[in-house]
PDB file of C-alpha atoms and ligand atoms in Angstrom:
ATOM      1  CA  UNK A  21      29.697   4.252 -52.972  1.00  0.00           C
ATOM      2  CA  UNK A  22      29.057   1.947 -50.232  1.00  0.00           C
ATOM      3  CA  UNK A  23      30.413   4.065 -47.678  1.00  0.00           C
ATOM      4  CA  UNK A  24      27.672   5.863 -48.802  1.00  0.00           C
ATOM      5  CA  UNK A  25      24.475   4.235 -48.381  1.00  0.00           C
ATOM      6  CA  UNK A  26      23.929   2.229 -45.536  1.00  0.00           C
ATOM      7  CA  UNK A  27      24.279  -1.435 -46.475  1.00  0.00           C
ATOM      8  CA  UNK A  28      22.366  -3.399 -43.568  1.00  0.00           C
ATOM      9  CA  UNK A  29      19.643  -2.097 -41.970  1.00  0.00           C
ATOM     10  CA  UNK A  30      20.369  -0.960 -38.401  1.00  0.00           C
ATOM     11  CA  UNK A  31      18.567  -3.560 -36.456  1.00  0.00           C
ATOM     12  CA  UNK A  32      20.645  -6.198 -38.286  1.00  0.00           C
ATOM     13  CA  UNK A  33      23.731  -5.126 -36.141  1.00  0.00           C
ATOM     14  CA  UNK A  34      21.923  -6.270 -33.146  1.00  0.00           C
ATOM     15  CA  UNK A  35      22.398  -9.595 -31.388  1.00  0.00           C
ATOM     16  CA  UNK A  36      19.835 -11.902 -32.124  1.00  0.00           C
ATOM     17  CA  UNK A  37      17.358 -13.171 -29.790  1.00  0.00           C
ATOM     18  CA  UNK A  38      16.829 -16.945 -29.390  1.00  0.00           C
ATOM     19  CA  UNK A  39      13.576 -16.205 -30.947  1.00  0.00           C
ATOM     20  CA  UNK A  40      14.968 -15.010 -33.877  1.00  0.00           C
ATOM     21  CA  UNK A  41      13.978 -11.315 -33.436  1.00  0.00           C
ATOM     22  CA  UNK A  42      16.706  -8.591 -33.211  1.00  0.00           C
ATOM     23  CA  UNK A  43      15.166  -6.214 -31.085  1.00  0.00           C
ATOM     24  CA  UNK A  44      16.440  -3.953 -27.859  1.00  0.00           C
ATOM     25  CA  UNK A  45      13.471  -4.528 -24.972  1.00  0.00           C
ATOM     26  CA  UNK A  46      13.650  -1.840 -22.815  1.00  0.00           C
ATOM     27  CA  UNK A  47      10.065  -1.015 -22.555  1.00  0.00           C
ATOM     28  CA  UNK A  48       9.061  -1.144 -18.641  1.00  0.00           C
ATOM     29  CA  UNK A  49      13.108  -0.318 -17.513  1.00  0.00           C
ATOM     30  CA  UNK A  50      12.944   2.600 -17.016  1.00  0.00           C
ATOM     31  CA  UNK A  51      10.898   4.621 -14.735  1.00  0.00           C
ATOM     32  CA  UNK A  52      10.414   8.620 -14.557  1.00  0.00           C
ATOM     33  CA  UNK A  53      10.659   9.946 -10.697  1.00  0.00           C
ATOM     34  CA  UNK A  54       7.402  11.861  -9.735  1.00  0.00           C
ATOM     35  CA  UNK A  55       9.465  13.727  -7.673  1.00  0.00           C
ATOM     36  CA  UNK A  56      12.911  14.235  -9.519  1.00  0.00           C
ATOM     37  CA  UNK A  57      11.482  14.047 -13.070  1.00  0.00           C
ATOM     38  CA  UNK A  58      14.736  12.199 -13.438  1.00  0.00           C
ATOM     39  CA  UNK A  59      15.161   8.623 -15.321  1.00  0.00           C
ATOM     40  CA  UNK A  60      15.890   5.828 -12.998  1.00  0.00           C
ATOM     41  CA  UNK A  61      16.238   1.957 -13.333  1.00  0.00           C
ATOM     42  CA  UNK A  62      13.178   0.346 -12.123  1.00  0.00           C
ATOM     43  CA  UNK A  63      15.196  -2.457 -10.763  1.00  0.00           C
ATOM     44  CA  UNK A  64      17.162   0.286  -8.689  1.00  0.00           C
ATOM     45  CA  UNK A  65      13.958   1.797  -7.337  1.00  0.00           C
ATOM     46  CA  UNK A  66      12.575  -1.882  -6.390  1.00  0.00           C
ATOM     47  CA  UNK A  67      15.607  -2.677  -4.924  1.00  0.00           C
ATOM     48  CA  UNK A  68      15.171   0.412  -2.408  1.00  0.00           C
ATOM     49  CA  UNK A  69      11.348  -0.327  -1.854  1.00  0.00           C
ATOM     50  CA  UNK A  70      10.328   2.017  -4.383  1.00  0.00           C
ATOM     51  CA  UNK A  71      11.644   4.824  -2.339  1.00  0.00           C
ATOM     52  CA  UNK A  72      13.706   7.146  -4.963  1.00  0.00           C
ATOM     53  CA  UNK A  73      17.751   6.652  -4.840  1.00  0.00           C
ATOM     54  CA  UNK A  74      18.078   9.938  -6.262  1.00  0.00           C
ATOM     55  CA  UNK A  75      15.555  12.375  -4.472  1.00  0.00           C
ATOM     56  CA  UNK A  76      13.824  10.517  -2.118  1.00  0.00           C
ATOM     57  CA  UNK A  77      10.316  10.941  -3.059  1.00  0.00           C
ATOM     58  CA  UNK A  78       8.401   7.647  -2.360  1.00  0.00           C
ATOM     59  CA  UNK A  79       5.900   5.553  -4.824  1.00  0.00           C
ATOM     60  CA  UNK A  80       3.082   3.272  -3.885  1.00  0.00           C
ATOM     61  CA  UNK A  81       4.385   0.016  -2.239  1.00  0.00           C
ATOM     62  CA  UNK A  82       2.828  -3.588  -2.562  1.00  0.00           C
ATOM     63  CA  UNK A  83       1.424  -5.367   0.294  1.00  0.00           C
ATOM     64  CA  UNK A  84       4.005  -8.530   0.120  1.00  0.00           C
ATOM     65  CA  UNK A  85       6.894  -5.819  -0.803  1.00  0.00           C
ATOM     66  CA  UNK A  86       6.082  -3.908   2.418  1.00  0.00           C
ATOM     67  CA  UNK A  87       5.769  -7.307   4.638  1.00  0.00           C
ATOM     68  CA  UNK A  88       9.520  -8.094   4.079  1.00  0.00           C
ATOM     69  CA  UNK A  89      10.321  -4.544   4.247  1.00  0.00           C
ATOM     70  CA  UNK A  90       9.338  -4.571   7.706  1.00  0.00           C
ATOM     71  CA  UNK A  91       9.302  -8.125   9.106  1.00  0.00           C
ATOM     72  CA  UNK A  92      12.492 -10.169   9.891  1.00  0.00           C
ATOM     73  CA  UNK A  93      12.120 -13.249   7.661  1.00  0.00           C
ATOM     74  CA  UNK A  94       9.723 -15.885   6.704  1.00  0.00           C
ATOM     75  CA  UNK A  95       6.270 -14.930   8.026  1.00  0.00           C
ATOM     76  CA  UNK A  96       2.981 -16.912   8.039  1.00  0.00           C
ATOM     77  CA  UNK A  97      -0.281 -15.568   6.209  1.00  0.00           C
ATOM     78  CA  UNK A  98      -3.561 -15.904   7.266  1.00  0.00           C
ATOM     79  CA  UNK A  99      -6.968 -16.187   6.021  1.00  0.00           C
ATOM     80  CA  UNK A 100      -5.638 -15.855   2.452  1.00  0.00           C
ATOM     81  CA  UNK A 101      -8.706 -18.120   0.977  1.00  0.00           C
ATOM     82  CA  UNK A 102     -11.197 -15.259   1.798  1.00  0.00           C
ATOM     83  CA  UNK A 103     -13.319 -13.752  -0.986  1.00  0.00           C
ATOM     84  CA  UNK A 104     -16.240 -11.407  -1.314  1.00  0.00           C
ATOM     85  CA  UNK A 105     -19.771 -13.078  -2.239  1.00  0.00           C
ATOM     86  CA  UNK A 106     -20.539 -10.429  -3.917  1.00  0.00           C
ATOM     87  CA  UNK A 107     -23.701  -9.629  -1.220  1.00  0.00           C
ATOM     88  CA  UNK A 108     -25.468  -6.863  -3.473  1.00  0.00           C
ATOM     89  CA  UNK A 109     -24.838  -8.863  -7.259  1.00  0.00           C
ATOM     90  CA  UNK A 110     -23.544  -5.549  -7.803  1.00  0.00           C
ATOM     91  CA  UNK A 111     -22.695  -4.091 -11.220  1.00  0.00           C
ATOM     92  CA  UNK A 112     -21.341  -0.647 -12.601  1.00  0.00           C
ATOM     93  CA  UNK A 113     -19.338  -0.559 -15.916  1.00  0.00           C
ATOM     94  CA  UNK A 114     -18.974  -4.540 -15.392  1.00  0.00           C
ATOM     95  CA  UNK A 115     -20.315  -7.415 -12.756  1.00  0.00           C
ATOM     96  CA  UNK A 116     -18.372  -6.946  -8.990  1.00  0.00           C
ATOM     97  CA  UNK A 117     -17.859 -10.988  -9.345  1.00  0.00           C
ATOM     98  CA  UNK A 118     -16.012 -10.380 -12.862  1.00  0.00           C
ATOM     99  CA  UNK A 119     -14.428  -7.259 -11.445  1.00  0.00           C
ATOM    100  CA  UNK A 120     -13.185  -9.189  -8.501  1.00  0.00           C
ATOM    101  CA  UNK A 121     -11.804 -12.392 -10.545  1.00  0.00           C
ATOM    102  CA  UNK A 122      -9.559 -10.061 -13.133  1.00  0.00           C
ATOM    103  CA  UNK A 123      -8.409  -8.328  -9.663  1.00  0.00           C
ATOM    104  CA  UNK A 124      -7.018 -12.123  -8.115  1.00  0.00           C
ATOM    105  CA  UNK A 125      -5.592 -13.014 -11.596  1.00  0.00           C
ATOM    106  CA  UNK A 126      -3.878  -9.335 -12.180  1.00  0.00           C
ATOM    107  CA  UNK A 127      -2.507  -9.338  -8.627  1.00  0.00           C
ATOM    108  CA  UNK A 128      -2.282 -12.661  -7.448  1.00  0.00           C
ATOM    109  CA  UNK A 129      -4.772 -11.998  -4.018  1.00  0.00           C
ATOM    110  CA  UNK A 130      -7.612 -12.920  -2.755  1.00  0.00           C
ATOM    111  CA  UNK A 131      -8.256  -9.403  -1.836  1.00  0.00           C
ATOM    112  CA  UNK A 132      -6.956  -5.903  -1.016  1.00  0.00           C
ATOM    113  CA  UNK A 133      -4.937  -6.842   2.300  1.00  0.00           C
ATOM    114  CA  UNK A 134      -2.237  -9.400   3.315  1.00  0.00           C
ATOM    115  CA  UNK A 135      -2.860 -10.639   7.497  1.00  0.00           C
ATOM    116  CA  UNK A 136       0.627 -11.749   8.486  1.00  0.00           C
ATOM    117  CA  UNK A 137       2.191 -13.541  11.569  1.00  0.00           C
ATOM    118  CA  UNK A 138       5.994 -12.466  11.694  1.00  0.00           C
ATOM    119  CA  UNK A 139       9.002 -11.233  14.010  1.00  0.00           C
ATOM    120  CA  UNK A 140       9.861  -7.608  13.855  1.00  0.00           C
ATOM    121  CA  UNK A 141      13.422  -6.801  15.216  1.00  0.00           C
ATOM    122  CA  UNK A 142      12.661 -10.234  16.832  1.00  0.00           C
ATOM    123  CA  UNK A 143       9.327  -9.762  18.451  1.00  0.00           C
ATOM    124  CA  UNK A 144       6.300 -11.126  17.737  1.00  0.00           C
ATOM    125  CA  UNK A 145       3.534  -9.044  15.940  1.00  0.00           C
ATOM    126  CA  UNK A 146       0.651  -9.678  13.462  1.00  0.00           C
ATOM    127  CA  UNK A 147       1.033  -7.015  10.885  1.00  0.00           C
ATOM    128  CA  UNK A 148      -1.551  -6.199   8.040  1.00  0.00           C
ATOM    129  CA  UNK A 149      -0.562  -5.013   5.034  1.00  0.00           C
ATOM    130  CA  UNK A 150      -2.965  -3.449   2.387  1.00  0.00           C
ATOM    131  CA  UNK A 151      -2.642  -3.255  -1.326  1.00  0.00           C
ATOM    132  CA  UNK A 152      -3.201  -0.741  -3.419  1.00  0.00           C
ATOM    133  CA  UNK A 153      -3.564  -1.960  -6.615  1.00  0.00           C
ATOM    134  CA  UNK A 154      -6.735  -4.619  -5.433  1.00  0.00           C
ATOM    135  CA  UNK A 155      -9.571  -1.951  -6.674  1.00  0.00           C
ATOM    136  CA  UNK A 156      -7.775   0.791  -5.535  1.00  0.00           C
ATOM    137  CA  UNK A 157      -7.184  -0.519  -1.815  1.00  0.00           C
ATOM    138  CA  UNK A 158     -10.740  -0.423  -0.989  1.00  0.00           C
ATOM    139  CA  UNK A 159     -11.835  -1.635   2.151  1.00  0.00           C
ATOM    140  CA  UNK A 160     -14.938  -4.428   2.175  1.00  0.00           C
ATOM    141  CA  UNK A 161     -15.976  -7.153   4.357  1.00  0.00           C
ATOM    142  CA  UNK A 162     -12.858  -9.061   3.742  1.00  0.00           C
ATOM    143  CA  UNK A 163     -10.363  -6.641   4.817  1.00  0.00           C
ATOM    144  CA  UNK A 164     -12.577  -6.095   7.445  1.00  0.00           C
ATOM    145  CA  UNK A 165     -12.728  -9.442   8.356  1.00  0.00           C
ATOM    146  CA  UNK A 166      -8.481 -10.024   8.190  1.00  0.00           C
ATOM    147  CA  UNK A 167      -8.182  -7.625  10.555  1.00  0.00           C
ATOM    148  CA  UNK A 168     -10.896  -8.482  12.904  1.00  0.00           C
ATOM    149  CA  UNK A 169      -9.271 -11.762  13.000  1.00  0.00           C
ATOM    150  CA  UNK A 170      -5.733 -10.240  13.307  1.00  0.00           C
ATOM    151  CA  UNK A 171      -7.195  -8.533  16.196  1.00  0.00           C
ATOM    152  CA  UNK A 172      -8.478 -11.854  17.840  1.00  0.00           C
ATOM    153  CA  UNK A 173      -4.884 -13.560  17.050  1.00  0.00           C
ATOM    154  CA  UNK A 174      -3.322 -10.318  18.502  1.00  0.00           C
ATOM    155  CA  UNK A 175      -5.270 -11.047  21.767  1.00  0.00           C
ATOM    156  CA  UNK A 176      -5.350 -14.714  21.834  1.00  0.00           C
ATOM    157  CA  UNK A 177      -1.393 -14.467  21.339  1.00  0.00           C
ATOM    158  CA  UNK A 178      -0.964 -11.165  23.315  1.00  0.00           C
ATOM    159  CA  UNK A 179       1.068  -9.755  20.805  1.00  0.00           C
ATOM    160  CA  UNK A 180       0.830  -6.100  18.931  1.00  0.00           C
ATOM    161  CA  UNK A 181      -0.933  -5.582  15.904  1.00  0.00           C
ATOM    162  CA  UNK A 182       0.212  -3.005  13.317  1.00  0.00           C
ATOM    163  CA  UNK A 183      -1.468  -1.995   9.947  1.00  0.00           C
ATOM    164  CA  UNK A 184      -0.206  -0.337   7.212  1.00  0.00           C
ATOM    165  CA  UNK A 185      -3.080   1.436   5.580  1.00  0.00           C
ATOM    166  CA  UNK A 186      -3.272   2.112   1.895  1.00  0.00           C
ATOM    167  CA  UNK A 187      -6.616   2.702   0.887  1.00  0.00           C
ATOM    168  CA  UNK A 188      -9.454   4.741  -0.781  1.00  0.00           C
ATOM    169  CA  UNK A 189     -11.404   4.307   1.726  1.00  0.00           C
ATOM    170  CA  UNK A 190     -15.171   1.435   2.097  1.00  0.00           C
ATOM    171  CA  UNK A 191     -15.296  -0.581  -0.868  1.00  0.00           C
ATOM    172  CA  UNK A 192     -18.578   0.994  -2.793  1.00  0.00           C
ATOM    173  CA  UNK A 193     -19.519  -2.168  -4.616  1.00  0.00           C
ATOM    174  CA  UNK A 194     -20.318  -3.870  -1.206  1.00  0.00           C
ATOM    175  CA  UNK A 195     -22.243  -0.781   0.124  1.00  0.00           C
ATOM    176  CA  UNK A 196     -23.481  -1.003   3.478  1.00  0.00           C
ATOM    177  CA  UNK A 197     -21.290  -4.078   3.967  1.00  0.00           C
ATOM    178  CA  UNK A 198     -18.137  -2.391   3.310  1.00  0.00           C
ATOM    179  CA  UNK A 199     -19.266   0.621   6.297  1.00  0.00           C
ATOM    180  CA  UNK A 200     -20.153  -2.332   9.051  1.00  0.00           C
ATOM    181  CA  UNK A 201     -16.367  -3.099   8.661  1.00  0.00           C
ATOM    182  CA  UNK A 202     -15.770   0.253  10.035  1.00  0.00           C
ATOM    183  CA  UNK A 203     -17.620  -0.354  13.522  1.00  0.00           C
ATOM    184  CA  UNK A 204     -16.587  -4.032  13.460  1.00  0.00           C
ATOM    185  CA  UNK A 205     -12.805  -3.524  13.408  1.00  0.00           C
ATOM    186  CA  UNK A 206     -12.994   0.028  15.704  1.00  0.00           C
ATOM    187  CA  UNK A 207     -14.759  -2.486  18.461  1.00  0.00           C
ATOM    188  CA  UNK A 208     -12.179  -4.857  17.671  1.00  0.00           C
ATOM    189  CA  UNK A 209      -9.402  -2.497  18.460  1.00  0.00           C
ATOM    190  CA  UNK A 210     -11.199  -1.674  21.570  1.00  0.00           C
ATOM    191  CA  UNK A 211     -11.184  -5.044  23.453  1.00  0.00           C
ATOM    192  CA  UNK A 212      -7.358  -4.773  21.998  1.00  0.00           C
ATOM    193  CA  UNK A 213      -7.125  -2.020  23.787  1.00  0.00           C
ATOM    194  CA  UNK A 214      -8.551  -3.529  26.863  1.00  0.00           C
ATOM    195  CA  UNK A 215      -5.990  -6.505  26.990  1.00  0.00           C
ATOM    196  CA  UNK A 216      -3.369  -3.943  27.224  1.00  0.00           C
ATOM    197  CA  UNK A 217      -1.564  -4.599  24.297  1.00  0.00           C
ATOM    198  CA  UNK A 218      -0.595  -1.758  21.075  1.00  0.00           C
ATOM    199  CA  UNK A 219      -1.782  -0.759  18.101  1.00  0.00           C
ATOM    200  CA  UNK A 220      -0.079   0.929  15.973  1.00  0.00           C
ATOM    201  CA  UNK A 221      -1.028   2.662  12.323  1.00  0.00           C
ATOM    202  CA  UNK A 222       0.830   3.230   9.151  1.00  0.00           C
ATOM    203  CA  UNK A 223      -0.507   5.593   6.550  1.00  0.00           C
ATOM    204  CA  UNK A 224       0.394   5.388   3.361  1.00  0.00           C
ATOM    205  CA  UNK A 225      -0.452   7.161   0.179  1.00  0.00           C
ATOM    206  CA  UNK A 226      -2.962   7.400  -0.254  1.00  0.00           C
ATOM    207  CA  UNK A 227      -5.434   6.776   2.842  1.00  0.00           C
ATOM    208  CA  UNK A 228      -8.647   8.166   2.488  1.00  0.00           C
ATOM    209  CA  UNK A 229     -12.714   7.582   3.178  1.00  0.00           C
ATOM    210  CA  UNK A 230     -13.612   5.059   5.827  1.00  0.00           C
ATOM    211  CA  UNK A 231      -9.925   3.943   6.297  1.00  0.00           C
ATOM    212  CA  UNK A 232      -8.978   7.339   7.976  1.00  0.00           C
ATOM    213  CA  UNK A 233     -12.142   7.327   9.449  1.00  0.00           C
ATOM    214  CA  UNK A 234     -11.831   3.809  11.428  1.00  0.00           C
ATOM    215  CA  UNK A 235      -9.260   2.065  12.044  1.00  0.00           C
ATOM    216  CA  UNK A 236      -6.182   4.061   9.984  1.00  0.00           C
ATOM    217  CA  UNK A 237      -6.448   7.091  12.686  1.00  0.00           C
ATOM    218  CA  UNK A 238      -6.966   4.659  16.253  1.00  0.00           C
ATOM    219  CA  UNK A 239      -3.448   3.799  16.570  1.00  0.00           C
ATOM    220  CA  UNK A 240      -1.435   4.342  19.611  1.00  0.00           C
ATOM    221  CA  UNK A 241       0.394   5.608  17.387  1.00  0.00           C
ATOM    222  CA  UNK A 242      -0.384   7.196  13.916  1.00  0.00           C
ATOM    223  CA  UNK A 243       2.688   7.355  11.737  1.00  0.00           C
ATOM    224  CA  UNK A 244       2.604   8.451   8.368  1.00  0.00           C
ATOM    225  CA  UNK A 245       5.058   8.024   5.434  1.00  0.00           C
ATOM    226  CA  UNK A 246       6.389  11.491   4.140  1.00  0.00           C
ATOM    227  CA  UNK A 247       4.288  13.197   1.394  1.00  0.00           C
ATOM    228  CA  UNK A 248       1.469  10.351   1.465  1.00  0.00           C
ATOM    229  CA  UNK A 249      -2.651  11.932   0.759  1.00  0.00           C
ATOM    230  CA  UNK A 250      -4.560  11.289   4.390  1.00  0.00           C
ATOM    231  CA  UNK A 251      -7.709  12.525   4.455  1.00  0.00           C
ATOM    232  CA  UNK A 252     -11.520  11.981   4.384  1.00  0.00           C
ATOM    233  CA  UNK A 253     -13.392  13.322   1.730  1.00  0.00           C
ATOM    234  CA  UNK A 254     -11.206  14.733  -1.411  1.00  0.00           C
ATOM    235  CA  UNK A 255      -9.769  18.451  -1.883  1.00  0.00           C
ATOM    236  CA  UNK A 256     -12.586  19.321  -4.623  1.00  0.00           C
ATOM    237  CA  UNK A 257     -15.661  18.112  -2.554  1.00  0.00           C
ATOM    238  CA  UNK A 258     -14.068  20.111   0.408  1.00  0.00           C
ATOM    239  CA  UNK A 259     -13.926  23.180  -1.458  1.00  0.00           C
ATOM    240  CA  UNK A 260     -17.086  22.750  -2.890  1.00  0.00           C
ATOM    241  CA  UNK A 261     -18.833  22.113   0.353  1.00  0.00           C
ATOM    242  CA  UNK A 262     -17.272  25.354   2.637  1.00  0.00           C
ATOM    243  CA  UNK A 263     -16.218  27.644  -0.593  1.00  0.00           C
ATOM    244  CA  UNK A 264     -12.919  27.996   0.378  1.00  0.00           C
ATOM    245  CA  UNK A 265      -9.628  27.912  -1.642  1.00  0.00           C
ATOM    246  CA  UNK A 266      -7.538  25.247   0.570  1.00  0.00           C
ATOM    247  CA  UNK A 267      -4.291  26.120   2.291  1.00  0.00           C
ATOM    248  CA  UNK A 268      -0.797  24.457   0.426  1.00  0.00           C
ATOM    249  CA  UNK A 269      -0.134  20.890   1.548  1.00  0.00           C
ATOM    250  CA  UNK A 270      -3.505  20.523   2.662  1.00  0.00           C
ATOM    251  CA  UNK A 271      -3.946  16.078   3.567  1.00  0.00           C
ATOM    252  CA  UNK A 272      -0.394  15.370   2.971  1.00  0.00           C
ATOM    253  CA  UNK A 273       1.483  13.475   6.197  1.00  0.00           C
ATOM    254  CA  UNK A 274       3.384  16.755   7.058  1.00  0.00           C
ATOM    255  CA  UNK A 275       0.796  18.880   7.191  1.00  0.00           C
ATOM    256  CA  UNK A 276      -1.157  16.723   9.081  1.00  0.00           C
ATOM    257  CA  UNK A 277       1.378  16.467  11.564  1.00  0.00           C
ATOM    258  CA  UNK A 278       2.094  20.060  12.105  1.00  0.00           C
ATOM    259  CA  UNK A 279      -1.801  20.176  13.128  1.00  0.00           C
ATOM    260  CA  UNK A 280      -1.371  17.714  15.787  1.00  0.00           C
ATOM    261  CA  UNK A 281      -3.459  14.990  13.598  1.00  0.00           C
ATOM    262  CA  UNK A 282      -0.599  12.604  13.452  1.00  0.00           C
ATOM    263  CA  UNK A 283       2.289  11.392  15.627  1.00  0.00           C
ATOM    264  CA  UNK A 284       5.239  11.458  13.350  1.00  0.00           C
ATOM    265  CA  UNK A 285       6.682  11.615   9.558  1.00  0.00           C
ATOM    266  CA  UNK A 286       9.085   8.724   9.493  1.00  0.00           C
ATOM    267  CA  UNK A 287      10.832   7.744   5.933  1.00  0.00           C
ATOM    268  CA  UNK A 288      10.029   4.376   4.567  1.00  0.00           C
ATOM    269  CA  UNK A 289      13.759   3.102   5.116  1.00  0.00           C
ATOM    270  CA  UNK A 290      13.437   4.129   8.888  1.00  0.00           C
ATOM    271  CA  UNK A 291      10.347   2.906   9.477  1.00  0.00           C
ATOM    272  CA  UNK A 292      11.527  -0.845  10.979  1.00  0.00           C
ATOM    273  CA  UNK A 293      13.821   0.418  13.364  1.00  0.00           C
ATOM    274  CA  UNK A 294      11.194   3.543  14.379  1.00  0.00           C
ATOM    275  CA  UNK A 295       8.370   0.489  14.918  1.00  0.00           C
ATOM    276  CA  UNK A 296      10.905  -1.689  16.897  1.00  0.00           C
ATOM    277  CA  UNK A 297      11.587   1.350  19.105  1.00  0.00           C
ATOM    278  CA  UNK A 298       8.069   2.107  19.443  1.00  0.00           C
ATOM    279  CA  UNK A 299       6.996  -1.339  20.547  1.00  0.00           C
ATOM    280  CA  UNK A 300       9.841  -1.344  23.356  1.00  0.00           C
ATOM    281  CA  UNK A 301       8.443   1.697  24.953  1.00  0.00           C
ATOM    282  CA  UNK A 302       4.759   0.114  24.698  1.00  0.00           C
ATOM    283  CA  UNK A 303       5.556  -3.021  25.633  1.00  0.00           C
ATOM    284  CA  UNK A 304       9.185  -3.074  27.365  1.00  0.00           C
TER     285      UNK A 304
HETATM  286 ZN1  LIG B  20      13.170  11.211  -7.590  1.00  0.00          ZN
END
């Protein structure tokens, strides 16, 4: 009866591993589409920057991911030795210095924002790029400082400066710190302003809290990516605070731009040419 009862056990069939195991690994392959709700091969959707193949909708990017999105080739980094001291020996559910150290090791930065010297469509800019995943994106003195000294290099080198925001806004375990960034990189952008030379902004999803309410929203230009969260304080404390139900759409890039609060919606595969085009009419 052997056609009967199933002589080998159905993992047996499989090829076996050099480690002896006869397993399938498909765990982290596959990825479901926020958007689509469809199935799609996570090496597919990295391959097109995270932007879906299949409906378009677009997932968080990481800082080094978006750098050679947009710049030509090699770039330089600076400034990537900068770390928090931990000013306040701050502690919620663990230690900021612990919090900060299982941050570097999980992402491999020093903090939540890459400052890069590079070409774009063959010009020179410094670009920052910030990371999402480095407690949430949050913005304390070392972002702050990156950029203020992407600012001077911008100046010093007369070249534009473009950042590409993705952020929850001031980073709360640094407190006060964290806000001074806010004044410190908005005077920064001012003397930028002063030499002549652009700035512009990339939101992302999501950019919120002292991001959008510095330096994310003092571009020359404020260009969002389509569908991203932009906004200050969140839908529920809104609601809360003027007991209103709020209108469909309400922070997201397009609605945003249909009130006149940004500049333009551009995809996240036409976002290098839109830039290069940008920075000829700014600085022919
Ligand atoms: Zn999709």
């Amino acid at each position: 009866m052997s056609w009967f009862k199933r002589d080998k056990p159905a993992d047996e069939k499989l090829p076996k591993l050099e480690n002896g195991e006869r397993k399938i690994r498909t765990e982290g392959l596959w990825l479901k589409c926020d958007g689509c709700r469809q199935i799609i091969w996570k090496k597919d959707l990295e391959a097109n920057f995270n932007v879906c193949p299949k409906c378009g909708a677009h997932s968080r990017l990481d800082a080094a991911s978006r750098l050679k999105l947009l710049l030509d080739g090699p770039y330089e980094t600076f400034d990537q030795h900068l770390t928090s001291s931990d000013p306040l020996g701050f502690v919620d559910s663990k230690p900021y210095s612990q919090r900060l150290r299982a941050m570097q090791e999980a992402t491999n930065l020093s903090d939540a924002l890459i400052s890069a010297c590079g070409k774009l469509d063959g010009r020179t800019v410094q670009m920052c790029a910030m990371d999402i995943r480095f407690i949430g994106g949050s913005m304390g003195s070392v972002v702050g400082e990156k950029i203020a000294r992407a600012i001077d290099r911008a100046i010093q080198l007369r070249t534009p400066l473009i950042i590409v925001s993705a952020s929850g806004g001031a980073r709360m375990q640094e407190g006060a710190v964290s806000l001074m960034q806010m004044a410190k990189i908005s005077a920064g952008l001012m003397r930028l302003d002063e030499a002549r030379l652009p700035f512009i902004s990339v939101l992302t999803d999501p950019t919120t809290g002292g991001v959008t309410a510095s330096y994310a929203m003092l571009g020359d230009l404020n260009i969002a990516e389509p569908g991203a969260l932009i906004g200050f304080a969140g839908p529920r404390v809104i609601e809360q605070t003027i007991r209103q139900k709020l209108p469909e759409g309400f922070q997201r890039s397009e609605f945003l731009l249909k009130h006149g609060m940004l500049d333009a919606v551009v995809p996240r595969l036409e976002l290098k040419p839109y830039l290069a085009q940008a920075l000829k009419f700014f600085a022919p």
